Short mmCIF file of N, CA and C in Angstrom, two decimals:
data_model
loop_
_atom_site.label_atom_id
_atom_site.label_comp_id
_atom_site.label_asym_id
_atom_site.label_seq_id
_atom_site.Cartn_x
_atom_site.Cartn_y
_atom_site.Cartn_z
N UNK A 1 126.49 86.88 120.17
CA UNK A 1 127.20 88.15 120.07
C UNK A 1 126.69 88.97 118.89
N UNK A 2 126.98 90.09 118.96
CA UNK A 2 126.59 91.10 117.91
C UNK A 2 127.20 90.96 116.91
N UNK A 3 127.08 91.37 115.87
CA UNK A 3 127.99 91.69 114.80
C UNK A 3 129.06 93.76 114.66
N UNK A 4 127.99 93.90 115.63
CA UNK A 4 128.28 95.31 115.63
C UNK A 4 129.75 95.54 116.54
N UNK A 5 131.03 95.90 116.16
CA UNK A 5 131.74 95.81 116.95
C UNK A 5 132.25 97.55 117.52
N UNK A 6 132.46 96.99 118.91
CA UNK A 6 132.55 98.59 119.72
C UNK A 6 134.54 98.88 119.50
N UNK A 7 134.11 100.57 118.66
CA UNK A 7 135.49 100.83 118.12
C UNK A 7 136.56 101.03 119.71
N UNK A 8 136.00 101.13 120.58
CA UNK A 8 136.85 101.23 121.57
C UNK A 8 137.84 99.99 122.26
N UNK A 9 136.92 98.63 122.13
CA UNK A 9 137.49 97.38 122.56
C UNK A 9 137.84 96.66 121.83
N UNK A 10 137.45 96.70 120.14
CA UNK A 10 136.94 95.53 119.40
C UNK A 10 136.22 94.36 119.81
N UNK A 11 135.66 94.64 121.01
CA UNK A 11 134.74 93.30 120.77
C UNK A 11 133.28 93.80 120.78
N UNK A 12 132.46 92.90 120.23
CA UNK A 12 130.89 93.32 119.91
C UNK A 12 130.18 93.98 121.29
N UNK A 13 129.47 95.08 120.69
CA UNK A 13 128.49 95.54 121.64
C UNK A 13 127.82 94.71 122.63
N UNK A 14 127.82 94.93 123.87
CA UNK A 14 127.03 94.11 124.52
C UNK A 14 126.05 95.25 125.35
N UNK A 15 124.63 95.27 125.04
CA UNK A 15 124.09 96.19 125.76
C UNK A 15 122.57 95.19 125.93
N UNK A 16 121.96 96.19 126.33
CA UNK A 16 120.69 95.10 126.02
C UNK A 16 118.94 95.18 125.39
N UNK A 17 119.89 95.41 123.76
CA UNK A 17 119.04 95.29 122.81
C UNK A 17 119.28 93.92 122.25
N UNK A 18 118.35 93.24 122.17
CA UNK A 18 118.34 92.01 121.46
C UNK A 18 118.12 92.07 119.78
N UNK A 19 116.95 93.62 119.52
CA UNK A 19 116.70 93.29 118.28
C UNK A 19 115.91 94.78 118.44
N UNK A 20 116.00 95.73 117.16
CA UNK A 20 115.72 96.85 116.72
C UNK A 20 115.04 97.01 115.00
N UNK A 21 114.29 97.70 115.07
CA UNK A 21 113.50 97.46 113.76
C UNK A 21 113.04 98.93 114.29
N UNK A 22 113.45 99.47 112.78
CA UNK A 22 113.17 101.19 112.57
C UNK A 22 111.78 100.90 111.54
N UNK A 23 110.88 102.00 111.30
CA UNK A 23 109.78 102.72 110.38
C UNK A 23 110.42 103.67 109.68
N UNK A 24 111.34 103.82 108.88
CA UNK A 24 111.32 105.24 108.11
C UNK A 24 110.61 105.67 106.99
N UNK A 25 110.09 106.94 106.84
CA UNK A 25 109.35 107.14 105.81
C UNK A 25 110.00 108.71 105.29
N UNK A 26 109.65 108.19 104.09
CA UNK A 26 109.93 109.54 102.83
C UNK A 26 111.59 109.21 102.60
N UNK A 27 112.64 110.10 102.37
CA UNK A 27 113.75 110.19 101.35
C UNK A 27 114.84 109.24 102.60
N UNK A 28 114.44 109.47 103.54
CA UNK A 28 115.56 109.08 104.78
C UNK A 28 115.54 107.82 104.88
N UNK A 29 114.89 107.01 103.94
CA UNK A 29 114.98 105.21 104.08
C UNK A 29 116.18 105.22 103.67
N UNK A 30 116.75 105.58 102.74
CA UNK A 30 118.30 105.15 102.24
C UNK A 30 118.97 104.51 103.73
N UNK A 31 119.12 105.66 104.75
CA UNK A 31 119.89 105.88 105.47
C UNK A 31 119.58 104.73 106.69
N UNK A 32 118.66 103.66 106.45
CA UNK A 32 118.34 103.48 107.58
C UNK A 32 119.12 101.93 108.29
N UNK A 33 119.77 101.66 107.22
CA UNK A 33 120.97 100.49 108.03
C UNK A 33 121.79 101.13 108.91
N UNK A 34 122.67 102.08 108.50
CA UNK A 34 123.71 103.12 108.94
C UNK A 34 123.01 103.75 110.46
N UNK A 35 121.52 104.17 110.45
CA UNK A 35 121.04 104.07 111.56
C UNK A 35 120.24 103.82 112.63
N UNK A 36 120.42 102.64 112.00
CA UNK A 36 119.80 101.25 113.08
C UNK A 36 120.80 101.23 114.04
N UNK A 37 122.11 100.48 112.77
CA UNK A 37 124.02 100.50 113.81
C UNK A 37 123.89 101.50 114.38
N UNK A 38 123.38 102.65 114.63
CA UNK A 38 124.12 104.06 115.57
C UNK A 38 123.19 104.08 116.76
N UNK A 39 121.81 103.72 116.31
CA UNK A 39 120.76 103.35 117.57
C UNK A 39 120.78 102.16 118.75
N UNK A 40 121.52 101.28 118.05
CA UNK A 40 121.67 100.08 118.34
C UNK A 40 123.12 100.35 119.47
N UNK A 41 124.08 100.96 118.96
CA UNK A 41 125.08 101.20 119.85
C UNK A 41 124.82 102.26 121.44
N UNK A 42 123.45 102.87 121.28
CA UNK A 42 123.03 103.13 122.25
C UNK A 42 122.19 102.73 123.28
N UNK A 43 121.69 101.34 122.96
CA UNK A 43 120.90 100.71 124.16
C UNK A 43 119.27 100.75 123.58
N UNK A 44 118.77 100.67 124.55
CA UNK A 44 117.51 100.49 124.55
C UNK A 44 116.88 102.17 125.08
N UNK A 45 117.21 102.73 125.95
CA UNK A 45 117.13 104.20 126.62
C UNK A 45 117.06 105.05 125.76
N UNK A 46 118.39 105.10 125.71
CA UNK A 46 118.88 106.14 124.45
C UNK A 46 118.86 106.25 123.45
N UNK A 47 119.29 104.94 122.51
CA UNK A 47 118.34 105.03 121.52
C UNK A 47 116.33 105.43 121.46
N UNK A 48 116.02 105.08 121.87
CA UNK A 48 114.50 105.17 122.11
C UNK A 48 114.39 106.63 121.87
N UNK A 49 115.11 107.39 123.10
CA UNK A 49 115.05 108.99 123.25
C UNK A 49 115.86 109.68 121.58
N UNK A 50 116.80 108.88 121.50
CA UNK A 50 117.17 109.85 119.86
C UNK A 50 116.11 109.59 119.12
N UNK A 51 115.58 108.60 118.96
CA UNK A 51 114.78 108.38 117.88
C UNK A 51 113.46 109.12 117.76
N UNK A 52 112.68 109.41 119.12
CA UNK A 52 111.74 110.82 119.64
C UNK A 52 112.21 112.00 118.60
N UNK A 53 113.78 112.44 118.57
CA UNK A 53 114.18 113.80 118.20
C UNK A 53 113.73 113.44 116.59
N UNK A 54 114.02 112.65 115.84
CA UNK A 54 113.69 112.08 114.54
C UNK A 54 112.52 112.37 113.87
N UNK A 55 112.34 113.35 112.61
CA UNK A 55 111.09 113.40 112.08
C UNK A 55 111.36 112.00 111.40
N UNK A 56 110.01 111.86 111.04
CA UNK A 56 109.74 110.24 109.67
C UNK A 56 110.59 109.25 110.50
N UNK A 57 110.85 108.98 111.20
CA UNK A 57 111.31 107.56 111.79
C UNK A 57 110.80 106.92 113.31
N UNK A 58 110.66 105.80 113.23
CA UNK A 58 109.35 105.17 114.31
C UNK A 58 110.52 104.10 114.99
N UNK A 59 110.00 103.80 115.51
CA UNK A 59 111.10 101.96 115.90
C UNK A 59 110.74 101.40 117.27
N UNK A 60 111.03 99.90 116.79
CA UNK A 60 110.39 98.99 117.72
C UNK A 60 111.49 98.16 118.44
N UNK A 61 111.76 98.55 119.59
CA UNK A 61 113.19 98.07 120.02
C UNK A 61 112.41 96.22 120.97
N UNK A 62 113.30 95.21 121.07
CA UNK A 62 113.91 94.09 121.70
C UNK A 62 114.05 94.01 122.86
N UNK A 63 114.11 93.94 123.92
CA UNK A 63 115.48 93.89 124.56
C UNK A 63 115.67 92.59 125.19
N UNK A 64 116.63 92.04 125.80
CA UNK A 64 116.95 90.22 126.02
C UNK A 64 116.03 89.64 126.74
N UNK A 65 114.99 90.77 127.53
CA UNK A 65 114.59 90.21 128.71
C UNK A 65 113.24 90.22 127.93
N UNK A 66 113.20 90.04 126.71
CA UNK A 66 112.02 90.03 125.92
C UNK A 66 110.59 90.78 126.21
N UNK A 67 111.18 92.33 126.86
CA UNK A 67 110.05 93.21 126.27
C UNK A 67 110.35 94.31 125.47
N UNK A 68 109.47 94.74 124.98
CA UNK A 68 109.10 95.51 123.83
C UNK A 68 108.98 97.09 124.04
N UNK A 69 109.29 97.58 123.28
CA UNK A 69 108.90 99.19 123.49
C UNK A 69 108.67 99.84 121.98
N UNK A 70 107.49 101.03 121.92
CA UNK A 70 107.54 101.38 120.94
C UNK A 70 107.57 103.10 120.91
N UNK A 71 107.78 103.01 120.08
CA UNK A 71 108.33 104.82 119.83
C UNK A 71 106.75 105.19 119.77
N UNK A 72 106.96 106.56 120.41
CA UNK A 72 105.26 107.12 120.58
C UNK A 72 104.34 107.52 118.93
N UNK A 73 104.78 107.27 118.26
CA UNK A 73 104.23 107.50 116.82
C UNK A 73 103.87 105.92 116.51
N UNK A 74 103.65 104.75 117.43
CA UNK A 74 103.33 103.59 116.71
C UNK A 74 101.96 103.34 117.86
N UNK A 75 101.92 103.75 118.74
CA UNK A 75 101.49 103.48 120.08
C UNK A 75 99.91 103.00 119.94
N UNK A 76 99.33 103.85 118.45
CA UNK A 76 98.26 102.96 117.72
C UNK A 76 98.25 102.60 116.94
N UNK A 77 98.94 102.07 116.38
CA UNK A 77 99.02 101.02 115.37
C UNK A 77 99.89 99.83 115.61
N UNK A 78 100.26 99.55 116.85
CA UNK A 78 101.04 98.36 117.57
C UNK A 78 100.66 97.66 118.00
N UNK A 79 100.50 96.37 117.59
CA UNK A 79 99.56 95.27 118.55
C UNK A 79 101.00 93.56 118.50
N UNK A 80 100.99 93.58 119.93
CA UNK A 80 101.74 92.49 120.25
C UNK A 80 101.11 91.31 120.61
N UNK A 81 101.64 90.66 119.69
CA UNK A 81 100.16 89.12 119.71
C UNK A 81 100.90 87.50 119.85
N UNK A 82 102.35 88.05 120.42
CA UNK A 82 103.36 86.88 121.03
C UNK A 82 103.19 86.63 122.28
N UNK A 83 102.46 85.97 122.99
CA UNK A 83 102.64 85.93 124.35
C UNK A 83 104.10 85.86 125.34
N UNK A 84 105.16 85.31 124.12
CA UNK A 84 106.19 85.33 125.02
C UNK A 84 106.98 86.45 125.28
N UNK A 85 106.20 87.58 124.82
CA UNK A 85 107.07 88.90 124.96
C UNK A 85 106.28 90.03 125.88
N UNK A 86 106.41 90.51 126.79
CA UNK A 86 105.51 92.17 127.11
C UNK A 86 105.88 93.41 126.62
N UNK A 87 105.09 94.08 127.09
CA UNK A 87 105.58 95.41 126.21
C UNK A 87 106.40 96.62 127.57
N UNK A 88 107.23 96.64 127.51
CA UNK A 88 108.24 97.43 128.29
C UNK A 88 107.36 99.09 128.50
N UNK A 89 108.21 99.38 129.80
CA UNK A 89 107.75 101.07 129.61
C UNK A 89 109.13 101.41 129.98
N UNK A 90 109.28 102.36 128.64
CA UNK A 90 110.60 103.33 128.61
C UNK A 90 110.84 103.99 129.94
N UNK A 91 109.59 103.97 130.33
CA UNK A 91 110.43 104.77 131.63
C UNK A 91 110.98 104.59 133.18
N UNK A 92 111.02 102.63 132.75
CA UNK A 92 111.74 101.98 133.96
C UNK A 92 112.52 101.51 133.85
N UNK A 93 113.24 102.07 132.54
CA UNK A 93 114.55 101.84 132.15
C UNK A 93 115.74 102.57 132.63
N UNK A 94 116.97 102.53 132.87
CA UNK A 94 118.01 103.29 133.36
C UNK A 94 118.43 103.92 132.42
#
């Protein structure tokens, strides 16, 4: 289970991000626990798409079914060298 709990039910988010890891660069690192939790409460989709609107921030989302996606600002400099994971395309996602 998450730790992240959904203010509507109290019980933890269940969506299907397994694991999220942001890039921020310049003054907006402070901020970037606070919005991981807010990306994270949106999935794998949607988060992905807010994070597009985002100057200085990149991110490499999880999801359970262990593939990968990366925000289009990493797309060369990303190399996945786990065989047990593929790399997802955002856009066969719901």
């Amino acid at each position: 289970y998450s730790h992240i709990l959904n203010p509507k039910t109290g019980f933890p988010f269940d969506n299907d991000i397994a694991s999220i890891t942001l890039l921020i660069s310049g003054e907006d690192a402070s901020n970037g626990d606070g919005l991981s939790t807010m990306i994270y409460t949106l999935g794998t989709k949607k988060g992905y798409e807010y994070v597009q609107t985002l100057e200085n921030v990149q991110a490499v989302f999880v999801d359970k079914d262990s593939k990968v996606y990366i925000t289009e600002g990493l797309k060369d400099q990303f190399e996945l060298t786990n065989d047990n994971y593929k790399m997802g395309k955002i856009d066969d996602l719901k």
